[in-house]
PDB file of C-alpha atoms in Angstrom:
ATOM      1  CA  MET G  29       9.971 -55.492  46.668  1.00 45.00           C
ATOM      2  CA  LYS G  30      12.472 -57.875  45.065  1.00 40.00           C
ATOM      3  CA  LEU G  31      15.039 -56.428  42.633  1.00 35.00           C
ATOM      4  CA  LYS G  32      13.666 -58.359  39.650  1.00 40.00           C
ATOM      5  CA  ASN G  33      10.199 -56.979  40.380  1.00 44.00           C
ATOM      6  CA  ILE G  34      11.598 -53.435  40.547  1.00 38.00           C
ATOM      7  CA  ILE G  35      13.353 -53.887  37.184  1.00 37.00           C
ATOM      8  CA  TYR G  36      10.163 -55.294  35.686  1.00 41.00           C
ATOM      9  CA  CYS G  37       8.130 -52.289  36.897  1.00 45.00           C
ATOM     10  CA  LEU G  38      10.667 -49.796  35.553  1.00 40.00           C
ATOM     11  CA  ALA G  39      10.712 -51.509  32.167  1.00 45.00           C
ATOM     12  CA  LEU G  40       6.932 -51.517  32.028  1.00 45.00           C
ATOM     13  CA  SER G  41       6.789 -47.810  32.932  1.00 46.00           C
ATOM     14  CA  ALA G  42       9.341 -46.924  30.240  1.00 43.00           C
ATOM     15  CA  ALA G  43       7.408 -48.845  27.618  1.00 43.00           C
ATOM     16  CA  THR G  44       4.201 -47.082  28.624  1.00 42.00           C
ATOM     17  CA  LEU G  45       5.907 -43.657  28.430  1.00 39.00           C
ATOM     18  CA  ILE G  46       7.232 -44.371  24.941  1.00 37.00           C
ATOM     19  CA  ALA G  47       3.816 -45.512  23.795  1.00 40.00           C
ATOM     20  CA  VAL G  48       2.166 -42.337  25.118  1.00 38.00           C
ATOM     21  CA  SER G  49       4.776 -39.823  23.923  1.00 39.00           C
ATOM     22  CA  CYS G  50       5.346 -41.151  20.404  1.00 39.00           C
ATOM     23  CA  SER G  51       2.021 -42.214  18.973  1.00 37.00           C
ATOM     24  CA  ASN G  52       1.692 -42.963  15.264  1.00 46.00           C
ATOM     25  CA  ILE G  53       0.715 -40.014  13.024  1.00 40.00           C
ATOM     26  CA  ASP G  54      -0.847 -40.520   9.637  1.00 50.00           C
ATOM     27  CA  GLU G  55       1.189 -39.105   6.765  1.00 49.00           C
ATOM     28  CA  ASP G  56      -1.498 -36.603   5.788  1.00 49.00           C
ATOM     29  CA  GLU G  57      -1.703 -35.283   9.354  1.00 44.00           C
ATOM     30  CA  ARG G  58       1.969 -34.438   9.785  1.00 45.00           C
ATOM     31  CA  GLU G  59       1.826 -31.060   7.994  1.00 50.00           C
ATOM     32  CA  ILE G  60      -0.706 -28.738   9.568  1.00 48.00           C
ATOM     33  CA  TYR G  61      -1.317 -25.269   8.100  1.00 46.00           C
ATOM     34  CA  VAL G  62      -0.903 -22.565  10.738  1.00 50.00           C
ATOM     35  CA  LYS G  63      -2.461 -19.248   9.754  1.00 55.00           C
ATOM     36  CA  PRO G  64       0.065 -16.368   9.919  1.00 56.00           C
ATOM     37  CA  ALA G  65      -0.229 -13.544  12.434  1.00 56.00           C
ATOM     38  CA  GLU G  66      -2.791 -10.878  11.598  1.00 71.00           C
ATOM     39  CA  MET G  67      -1.695  -8.181   9.171  1.00 76.00           C
ATOM     40  CA  ALA G  68      -1.964  -4.545  10.148  1.00 91.00           C
ATOM     41  CA  LYS G  69      -4.068  -2.536   7.713  1.00 95.00           C
ATOM     42  CA  HIS G  70      -2.281   0.209   5.793  1.00 98.00           C
ATOM     43  CA  VAL G  71      -4.624   2.990   4.684  1.00 98.00           C
ATOM     44  CA  LEU G  72      -4.522   4.451   1.171  1.00 98.00           C
ATOM     45  CA  ILE G  73      -5.496   8.092   0.606  1.00 98.00           C
ATOM     46  CA  GLU G  74      -6.068   9.050  -3.026  1.00 98.00           C
ATOM     47  CA  ASP G  75      -5.941  12.835  -2.811  1.00 98.00           C
ATOM     48  CA  PHE G  76      -7.618  14.546  -5.767  1.00 98.00           C
ATOM     49  CA  THR G  77      -5.826  17.846  -5.951  1.00 98.00           C
ATOM     50  CA  GLY G  78      -4.660  20.514  -8.387  1.00 98.00           C
ATOM     51  CA  GLN G  79      -2.103  23.272  -8.677  1.00 98.00           C
ATOM     52  CA  ARG G  80      -4.851  25.879  -9.069  1.00 98.00           C
ATOM     53  CA  CYS G  81      -6.835  24.481  -6.106  1.00 98.00           C
ATOM     54  CA  VAL G  82      -6.329  27.144  -3.431  1.00 98.00           C
ATOM     55  CA  ASN G  83      -7.721  24.982  -0.608  1.00 98.00           C
ATOM     56  CA  CYS G  84      -5.678  21.904  -1.488  1.00 98.00           C
ATOM     57  CA  PRO G  85      -2.539  22.834   0.500  1.00 98.00           C
ATOM     58  CA  ALA G  86      -4.660  22.773   3.672  1.00 98.00           C
ATOM     59  CA  ALA G  87      -5.865  19.270   2.758  1.00 98.00           C
ATOM     60  CA  THR G  88      -2.271  18.213   2.176  1.00 98.00           C
ATOM     61  CA  ALA G  89      -1.416  19.460   5.663  1.00 98.00           C
ATOM     62  CA  ILE G  90      -4.134  17.189   7.109  1.00 98.00           C
ATOM     63  CA  ILE G  91      -2.677  14.198   5.275  1.00 98.00           C
ATOM     64  CA  GLU G  92       0.805  15.027   6.530  1.00 98.00           C
ATOM     65  CA  GLN G  93      -0.489  15.238  10.099  1.00 98.00           C
ATOM     66  CA  LEU G  94      -2.067  11.799   9.726  1.00 98.00           C
ATOM     67  CA  GLN G  95       1.177  10.399   8.358  1.00 98.00           C
ATOM     68  CA  GLU G  96       3.080  11.912  11.262  1.00 97.00           C
ATOM     69  CA  GLN G  97       0.602  10.375  13.688  1.00 97.00           C
ATOM     70  CA  TYR G  98       0.451   6.868  12.211  1.00 97.00           C
ATOM     71  CA  GLY G  99       3.625   6.653  10.111  1.00 96.00           C
ATOM     72  CA  THR G 100       4.150   7.038   6.365  1.00 95.00           C
ATOM     73  CA  ASP G 101       4.145   3.244   5.915  1.00 95.00           C
ATOM     74  CA  ASN G 102       0.702   3.022   7.547  1.00 97.00           C
ATOM     75  CA  VAL G 103      -0.967   6.008   5.869  1.00 98.00           C
ATOM     76  CA  ILE G 104       0.079   5.997   2.212  1.00 98.00           C
ATOM     77  CA  ALA G 105      -0.935   9.043   0.199  1.00 98.00           C
ATOM     78  CA  VAL G 106      -1.064   9.580  -3.546  1.00 98.00           C
ATOM     79  CA  GLY G 107      -1.737  13.070  -4.881  1.00 98.00           C
ATOM     80  CA  ILE G 108      -3.746  12.759  -8.090  1.00 98.00           C
ATOM     81  CA  TYR G 109      -3.467  16.120  -9.876  1.00 98.00           C
ATOM     82  CA  SER G 110      -6.531  16.349 -12.049  1.00 98.00           C
ATOM     83  CA  GLY G 111      -9.805  18.057 -12.833  1.00 97.00           C
ATOM     84  CA  PRO G 112     -10.482  21.733 -13.580  1.00 96.00           C
ATOM     85  CA  PHE G 113      -7.868  22.900 -11.075  1.00 97.00           C
ATOM     86  CA  GLY G 114      -5.272  20.757 -12.808  1.00 97.00           C
ATOM     87  CA  ALA G 115      -5.441  22.872 -15.961  1.00 97.00           C
ATOM     88  CA  SER G 116      -4.705  26.464 -16.862  1.00 94.00           C
ATOM     89  CA  ALA G 117      -7.368  28.944 -17.938  1.00 89.00           C
ATOM     90  CA  ASN G 118      -6.948  27.916 -21.583  1.00 92.00           C
ATOM     91  CA  GLY G 119      -7.432  24.228 -20.712  1.00 92.00           C
ATOM     92  CA  SER G 120      -3.842  23.040 -21.071  1.00 95.00           C
ATOM     93  CA  LEU G 121      -2.653  20.646 -18.394  1.00 97.00           C
ATOM     94  CA  LEU G 122      -0.483  22.055 -15.642  1.00 98.00           C
ATOM     95  CA  PRO G 123       2.889  20.322 -15.044  1.00 98.00           C
ATOM     96  CA  LEU G 124       1.706  17.802 -12.451  1.00 98.00           C
ATOM     97  CA  THR G 125      -1.608  16.874 -14.053  1.00 98.00           C
ATOM     98  CA  THR G 126      -1.802  13.653 -16.053  1.00 98.00           C
ATOM     99  CA  GLU G 127      -4.330  12.217 -18.465  1.00 98.00           C
ATOM    100  CA  THR G 128      -4.557   9.141 -16.228  1.00 98.00           C
ATOM    101  CA  GLY G 129      -5.225  11.396 -13.239  1.00 98.00           C
ATOM    102  CA  ASN G 130      -8.107  12.967 -15.148  1.00 98.00           C
ATOM    103  CA  TYR G 131      -9.362   9.487 -16.006  1.00 98.00           C
ATOM    104  CA  TYR G 132      -9.523   8.644 -12.276  1.00 98.00           C
ATOM    105  CA  TYR G 133     -11.152  12.011 -11.540  1.00 98.00           C
ATOM    106  CA  ASN G 134     -13.959  11.206 -13.965  1.00 98.00           C
ATOM    107  CA  THR G 135     -14.190   7.487 -13.177  1.00 98.00           C
ATOM    108  CA  PHE G 136     -14.779   8.080  -9.466  1.00 98.00           C
ATOM    109  CA  GLY G 137     -17.135  11.012 -10.007  1.00 98.00           C
ATOM    110  CA  VAL G 138     -15.077  13.647  -8.252  1.00 98.00           C
ATOM    111  CA  SER G 139     -16.834  17.012  -8.400  1.00 96.00           C
ATOM    112  CA  GLU G 140     -14.949  19.085  -5.822  1.00 96.00           C
ATOM    113  CA  GLN G 141     -11.349  19.618  -4.858  1.00 97.00           C
ATOM    114  CA  PRO G 142      -9.859  18.828  -2.483  1.00 97.00           C
ATOM    115  CA  SER G 143     -11.522  15.404  -2.305  1.00 98.00           C
ATOM    116  CA  ALA G 144     -10.197  12.029  -1.279  1.00 98.00           C
ATOM    117  CA  LEU G 145     -10.885   8.368  -1.704  1.00 98.00           C
ATOM    118  CA  ILE G 146      -9.846   6.711   1.538  1.00 98.00           C
ATOM    119  CA  ASP G 147      -9.290   2.998   0.984  1.00 98.00           C
ATOM    120  CA  ARG G 148     -11.454   3.267  -2.156  1.00 98.00           C
ATOM    121  CA  HIS G 149     -14.635   4.078  -0.273  1.00 96.00           C
ATOM    122  CA  SER G 150     -16.891   6.943  -1.355  1.00 96.00           C
ATOM    123  CA  VAL G 151     -15.380  10.238  -2.516  1.00 97.00           C
ATOM    124  CA  ASN G 152     -15.149  12.586   0.467  1.00 97.00           C
ATOM    125  CA  SER G 153     -14.692  16.347   0.078  1.00 97.00           C
ATOM    126  CA  ASN G 154     -15.255  17.056   3.792  1.00 98.00           C
ATOM    127  CA  THR G 155     -11.651  17.205   4.958  1.00 98.00           C
ATOM    128  CA  ALA G 156     -12.777  17.522   8.592  1.00 97.00           C
ATOM    129  CA  THR G 157     -13.810  13.846   8.525  1.00 98.00           C
ATOM    130  CA  TRP G 158     -10.667  12.415   6.936  1.00 98.00           C
ATOM    131  CA  ALA G 159      -8.958  11.785  10.268  1.00 98.00           C
ATOM    132  CA  ALA G 160     -11.933   9.802  11.582  1.00 97.00           C
ATOM    133  CA  GLU G 161     -12.054   7.691   8.423  1.00 98.00           C
ATOM    134  CA  VAL G 162      -8.359   6.905   8.629  1.00 98.00           C
ATOM    135  CA  TYR G 163      -8.704   6.018  12.301  1.00 97.00           C
ATOM    136  CA  ASN G 164     -11.532   3.587  11.554  1.00 97.00           C
ATOM    137  CA  TYR G 165      -9.798   1.813   8.674  1.00 97.00           C
ATOM    138  CA  ILE G 166      -6.416   1.575  10.343  1.00 96.00           C
ATOM    139  CA  GLN G 167      -8.005  -0.443  13.155  1.00 95.00           C
ATOM    140  CA  GLU G 168      -8.842  -3.184  10.669  1.00 96.00           C
ATOM    141  CA  THR G 169      -6.659  -6.115   9.702  1.00 96.00           C
ATOM    142  CA  SER G 170      -5.824  -7.228   6.190  1.00 97.00           C
ATOM    143  CA  PRO G 171      -6.390 -10.658   4.637  1.00 97.00           C
ATOM    144  CA  LEU G 172      -3.207 -10.195   2.640  1.00 96.00           C
ATOM    145  CA  ILE G 173       0.545  -9.886   3.171  1.00 96.00           C
ATOM    146  CA  LEU G 174       1.745  -7.579   0.393  1.00 98.00           C
ATOM    147  CA  ASP G 175       5.393  -6.945  -0.427  1.00 97.00           C
ATOM    148  CA  VAL G 176       7.187  -4.863  -3.064  1.00 98.00           C
ATOM    149  CA  THR G 177      10.836  -5.214  -4.092  1.00 98.00           C
ATOM    150  CA  ASN G 178      12.480  -2.836  -6.559  1.00 98.00           C
ATOM    151  CA  SER G 179      15.733  -2.876  -8.509  1.00 98.00           C
ATOM    152  CA  TYR G 180      16.855   0.278 -10.313  1.00 98.00           C
ATOM    153  CA  ASP G 181      19.227   0.491 -13.285  1.00 98.00           C
ATOM    154  CA  GLU G 182      20.639   4.006 -13.382  1.00 97.00           C
ATOM    155  CA  ALA G 183      22.089   3.642 -16.879  1.00 97.00           C
ATOM    156  CA  THR G 184      18.733   2.890 -18.484  1.00 98.00           C
ATOM    157  CA  ARG G 185      16.581   4.654 -15.844  1.00 98.00           C
ATOM    158  CA  THR G 186      14.600   1.444 -15.589  1.00 98.00           C
ATOM    159  CA  VAL G 187      13.059   0.068 -12.434  1.00 98.00           C
ATOM    160  CA  SER G 188      12.202  -3.620 -12.117  1.00 98.00           C
ATOM    161  CA  ILE G 189       9.324  -4.202  -9.725  1.00 98.00           C
ATOM    162  CA  THR G 190       8.262  -7.409  -8.026  1.00 98.00           C
ATOM    163  CA  VAL G 191       4.961  -7.509  -6.157  1.00 98.00           C
ATOM    164  CA  GLU G 192       4.179 -10.563  -4.067  1.00 98.00           C
ATOM    165  CA  GLY G 193       0.997 -11.264  -2.156  1.00 98.00           C
ATOM    166  CA  THR G 194       0.361 -14.056   0.337  1.00 97.00           C
ATOM    167  CA  ALA G 195      -3.241 -14.624   1.364  1.00 97.00           C
ATOM    168  CA  ILE G 196      -4.164 -15.183   4.985  1.00 96.00           C
ATOM    169  CA  GLU G 197      -7.722 -15.541   3.755  1.00 95.00           C
ATOM    170  CA  SER G 198      -8.855 -16.052   0.181  1.00 97.00           C
ATOM    171  CA  VAL G 199      -8.537 -12.877  -1.882  1.00 97.00           C
ATOM    172  CA  SER G 200     -10.178 -12.090  -5.196  1.00 98.00           C
ATOM    173  CA  GLY G 201      -9.671  -8.556  -6.422  1.00 98.00           C
ATOM    174  CA  LYS G 202      -7.397  -6.366  -8.509  1.00 98.00           C
ATOM    175  CA  LEU G 203      -3.796  -5.280  -8.156  1.00 98.00           C
ATOM    176  CA  GLN G 204      -2.834  -1.689  -8.942  1.00 98.00           C
ATOM    177  CA  VAL G 205       0.793  -0.536  -9.225  1.00 98.00           C
ATOM    178  CA  TRP G 206       1.729   3.165  -9.441  1.00 99.00           C
ATOM    179  CA  LEU G 207       4.811   5.369  -9.439  1.00 99.00           C
ATOM    180  CA  ILE G 208       4.802   8.488  -7.260  1.00 98.00           C
ATOM    181  CA  GLU G 209       7.364  11.226  -6.612  1.00 98.00           C
ATOM    182  CA  ASP G 210       8.206  13.493  -3.671  1.00 98.00           C
ATOM    183  CA  ASN G 211      10.006  16.849  -3.416  1.00 98.00           C
ATOM    184  CA  ILE G 212       8.770  18.323  -6.686  1.00 98.00           C
ATOM    185  CA  VAL G 213       9.150  22.108  -6.806  1.00 98.00           C
ATOM    186  CA  SER G 214       6.369  23.631  -8.894  1.00 98.00           C
ATOM    187  CA  THR G 215       3.727  26.346  -8.779  1.00 98.00           C
ATOM    188  CA  GLN G 216       0.820  26.170  -6.319  1.00 98.00           C
ATOM    189  CA  TYR G 217      -1.997  28.667  -5.968  1.00 98.00           C
ATOM    190  CA  LEU G 218      -2.745  29.645  -2.364  1.00 98.00           C
ATOM    191  CA  SER G 219      -5.859  30.602  -0.404  1.00 96.00           C
ATOM    192  CA  ASP G 220      -4.803  34.272  -0.055  1.00 96.00           C
ATOM    193  CA  GLY G 221      -4.949  34.733  -3.819  1.00 95.00           C
ATOM    194  CA  SER G 222      -1.214  34.490  -4.349  1.00 97.00           C
ATOM    195  CA  PHE G 223       0.823  31.655  -5.821  1.00 95.00           C
ATOM    196  CA  ASP G 224       4.099  30.058  -4.804  1.00 98.00           C
ATOM    197  CA  ASN G 225       6.453  29.059  -7.606  1.00 97.00           C
ATOM    198  CA  ASN G 226       8.680  27.221  -5.111  1.00 98.00           C
ATOM    199  CA  TYR G 227       5.978  25.112  -3.492  1.00 98.00           C
ATOM    200  CA  VAL G 228       7.121  21.564  -2.689  1.00 98.00           C
ATOM    201  CA  HIS G 229       4.677  18.884  -3.824  1.00 98.00           C
ATOM    202  CA  ASN G 230       4.888  15.385  -2.315  1.00 98.00           C
ATOM    203  CA  HIS G 231       3.440  11.935  -3.118  1.00 98.00           C
ATOM    204  CA  VAL G 232       2.608  13.101  -6.647  1.00 98.00           C
ATOM    205  CA  PHE G 233       1.072  10.488  -8.944  1.00 98.00           C
ATOM    206  CA  ARG G 234       3.307  10.094 -11.996  1.00 98.00           C
ATOM    207  CA  THR G 235       2.053   7.062 -13.864  1.00 98.00           C
ATOM    208  CA  THR G 236       0.490   3.662 -13.569  1.00 98.00           C
ATOM    209  CA  VAL G 237       2.791   0.697 -14.114  1.00 98.00           C
ATOM    210  CA  ASN G 238       0.041  -1.777 -14.973  1.00 98.00           C
ATOM    211  CA  ASP G 239      -3.416  -1.208 -16.441  1.00 98.00           C
ATOM    212  CA  LYS G 240      -5.014   2.010 -15.162  1.00 98.00           C
ATOM    213  CA  ASP G 241      -7.953  -0.026 -13.827  1.00 98.00           C
ATOM    214  CA  GLY G 242      -5.710  -2.636 -12.212  1.00 98.00           C
ATOM    215  CA  GLU G 243      -5.425  -6.294 -13.114  1.00 98.00           C
ATOM    216  CA  SER G 244      -6.984  -9.453 -11.722  1.00 98.00           C
ATOM    217  CA  PHE G 245      -5.324 -10.705  -8.541  1.00 98.00           C
ATOM    218  CA  ALA G 246      -6.805 -13.808  -6.909  1.00 97.00           C
ATOM    219  CA  VAL G 247      -5.067 -15.884  -4.249  1.00 97.00           C
ATOM    220  CA  ALA G 248      -6.445 -18.845  -2.288  1.00 97.00           C
ATOM    221  CA  GLU G 249      -5.979 -19.012   1.476  1.00 95.00           C
ATOM    222  CA  ALA G 250      -2.332 -19.801   2.327  1.00 95.00           C
ATOM    223  CA  GLY G 251      -1.433 -19.329  -1.331  1.00 97.00           C
ATOM    224  CA  SER G 252       0.728 -16.667  -2.930  1.00 97.00           C
ATOM    225  CA  ALA G 253       0.951 -14.825  -6.224  1.00 98.00           C
ATOM    226  CA  MET G 254       3.711 -12.771  -7.803  1.00 98.00           C
ATOM    227  CA  ARG G 255       3.713 -10.117 -10.514  1.00 98.00           C
ATOM    228  CA  THR G 256       6.755  -8.509 -12.134  1.00 98.00           C
ATOM    229  CA  TYR G 257       6.947  -5.229 -14.055  1.00 98.00           C
ATOM    230  CA  THR G 258       9.451  -2.963 -15.714  1.00 98.00           C
ATOM    231  CA  ALA G 259       9.034   0.819 -15.964  1.00 98.00           C
ATOM    232  CA  THR G 260      11.248   3.494 -17.461  1.00 98.00           C
ATOM    233  CA  LEU G 261      11.385   6.814 -15.619  1.00 98.00           C
ATOM    234  CA  ASP G 262      10.905  10.051 -17.544  1.00 98.00           C
ATOM    235  CA  ALA G 263      13.974  12.246 -17.881  1.00 97.00           C
ATOM    236  CA  ASP G 264      12.721  14.878 -15.421  1.00 97.00           C
ATOM    237  CA  TRP G 265      11.705  12.418 -12.702  1.00 98.00           C
ATOM    238  CA  LYS G 266      14.197  12.049  -9.851  1.00 98.00           C
ATOM    239  CA  ALA G 267      14.651   8.351  -9.134  1.00 98.00           C
ATOM    240  CA  GLU G 268      15.894   9.012  -5.592  1.00 97.00           C
ATOM    241  CA  ASP G 269      12.575  10.708  -4.750  1.00 98.00           C
ATOM    242  CA  MET G 270      10.328   8.095  -6.317  1.00 98.00           C
ATOM    243  CA  SER G 271       8.392   5.187  -4.837  1.00 98.00           C
ATOM    244  CA  VAL G 272       6.231   2.339  -6.010  1.00 98.00           C
ATOM    245  CA  VAL G 273       2.766   2.150  -4.486  1.00 98.00           C
ATOM    246  CA  ALA G 274       0.979  -1.185  -4.874  1.00 98.00           C
ATOM    247  CA  PHE G 275      -2.466  -2.026  -3.555  1.00 98.00           C
ATOM    248  CA  VAL G 276      -5.067  -4.755  -3.876  1.00 98.00           C
ATOM    249  CA  PHE G 277      -8.737  -3.799  -3.901  1.00 98.00           C
ATOM    250  CA  ASP G 278     -12.131  -5.368  -4.458  1.00 98.00           C
ATOM    251  CA  GLY G 279     -15.745  -4.233  -4.280  1.00 96.00           C
ATOM    252  CA  THR G 280     -15.435  -3.572  -0.549  1.00 97.00           C
ATOM    253  CA  GLY G 281     -12.448  -1.229  -0.847  1.00 98.00           C
ATOM    254  CA  VAL G 282      -8.680  -1.523  -0.542  1.00 98.00           C
ATOM    255  CA  LEU G 283      -7.513  -4.728   1.143  1.00 98.00           C
ATOM    256  CA  GLN G 284      -3.866  -3.758   1.571  1.00 98.00           C
ATOM    257  CA  THR G 285      -1.395  -1.128   0.375  1.00 98.00           C
ATOM    258  CA  VAL G 286       2.386  -1.013   0.450  1.00 98.00           C
ATOM    259  CA  LYS G 287       4.978   1.540  -0.657  1.00 98.00           C
ATOM    260  CA  ALA G 288       8.650   0.975  -1.473  1.00 98.00           C
ATOM    261  CA  ALA G 289      11.291   3.425  -2.672  1.00 98.00           C
ATOM    262  CA  VAL G 290      12.593   2.939  -6.211  1.00 98.00           C
ATOM    263  CA  ILE G 291      16.119   3.239  -4.800  1.00 97.00           C
ATOM    264  CA  ASP G 292      16.172   1.607  -1.379  1.00 81.00           C
ATOM    265  CA  ASN G 293      19.154   0.413   0.632  1.00 64.00           C
ATOM    266  CA  GLN G 294      16.944  -1.456   3.090  1.00 48.00           C
ATOM    267  CA  SER G 295      16.895  -5.216   2.724  1.00 42.00           C
ATOM    268  CA  ASP G 296      13.150  -5.531   3.049  1.00 41.00           C
ATOM    269  CA  VAL G 297       9.920  -3.615   3.114  1.00 41.00           C
ATOM    270  CA  ASP G 298       7.336  -3.563   5.885  1.00 45.00           C
ATOM    271  CA  ASP G 299       4.515  -5.890   4.844  1.00 50.00           C
ATOM    272  CA  GLY G 300       2.120  -5.038   7.652  1.00 49.00           C
ATOM    273  CA  GLU G 301       2.702  -8.011   9.923  1.00 49.00           C
ATOM    274  CA  VAL G 302       1.846  -7.346  13.547  1.00 45.00           C
ATOM    275  CA  GLU G 303       4.804  -8.360  15.650  1.00 44.00           C
ATOM    276  CA  ASP G 304       4.396  -9.887  19.053  1.00 43.00           C
ATOM    277  CA  GLU G 305       5.456  -7.569  21.851  1.00 41.00           C
TER     278      GLU G 305
END
């Protein structure tokens, strides 16, 4: 083949390659939404308990075993001290019982203690089945990436809370934001008829930051929504032992839950994203 023919063929091949590798793309086709990785489902256990409930410490032990098995970020517990066992014989509230806790006790139709709402499904007083319920729900994925960031002002005992949700799929439900506290030393009645004045209570519900029934939280697919709150801690609450629990729920149950310490040196909080191995 003559040199000029070789050059001609090479030029033609280069032109063809350019045409194939760099085709025109319409402006509205250049940005393509890629759905994020699936979100791991965190399970919420609302533990209806009381300081005079002699069988409740055994239920707490079950919850702690589940948290040890799956991790405290994956099984998030809130002890709601309420009901008849949350009051003394004369009807006065015991130290860890709250009026809001009693509101939840009545709203969800709790009639026995210990009982639990697991991911806001039906009230379950059969503690032997709690592990199976948690196992089933933790296998699910969430349509929502949920993140909580806190900033604490020691001088005013005020915590500023930012909750942000990003929807993998469209979400229409309610957002609930609570404060809980660990390592509270207070009386607990025990199954042998005695009581322990130095019993350590964990994940104790202290108060709701937003409306006690939650507030509307709707996000379109690929969209995000943010809510900000400010809460002042009571004088006897220990900020270093407190956390914010935020969850989004709808008529089917809890869609996602996240917990973040009020005072946290970590730069971010686990949002449930499943990382590639």
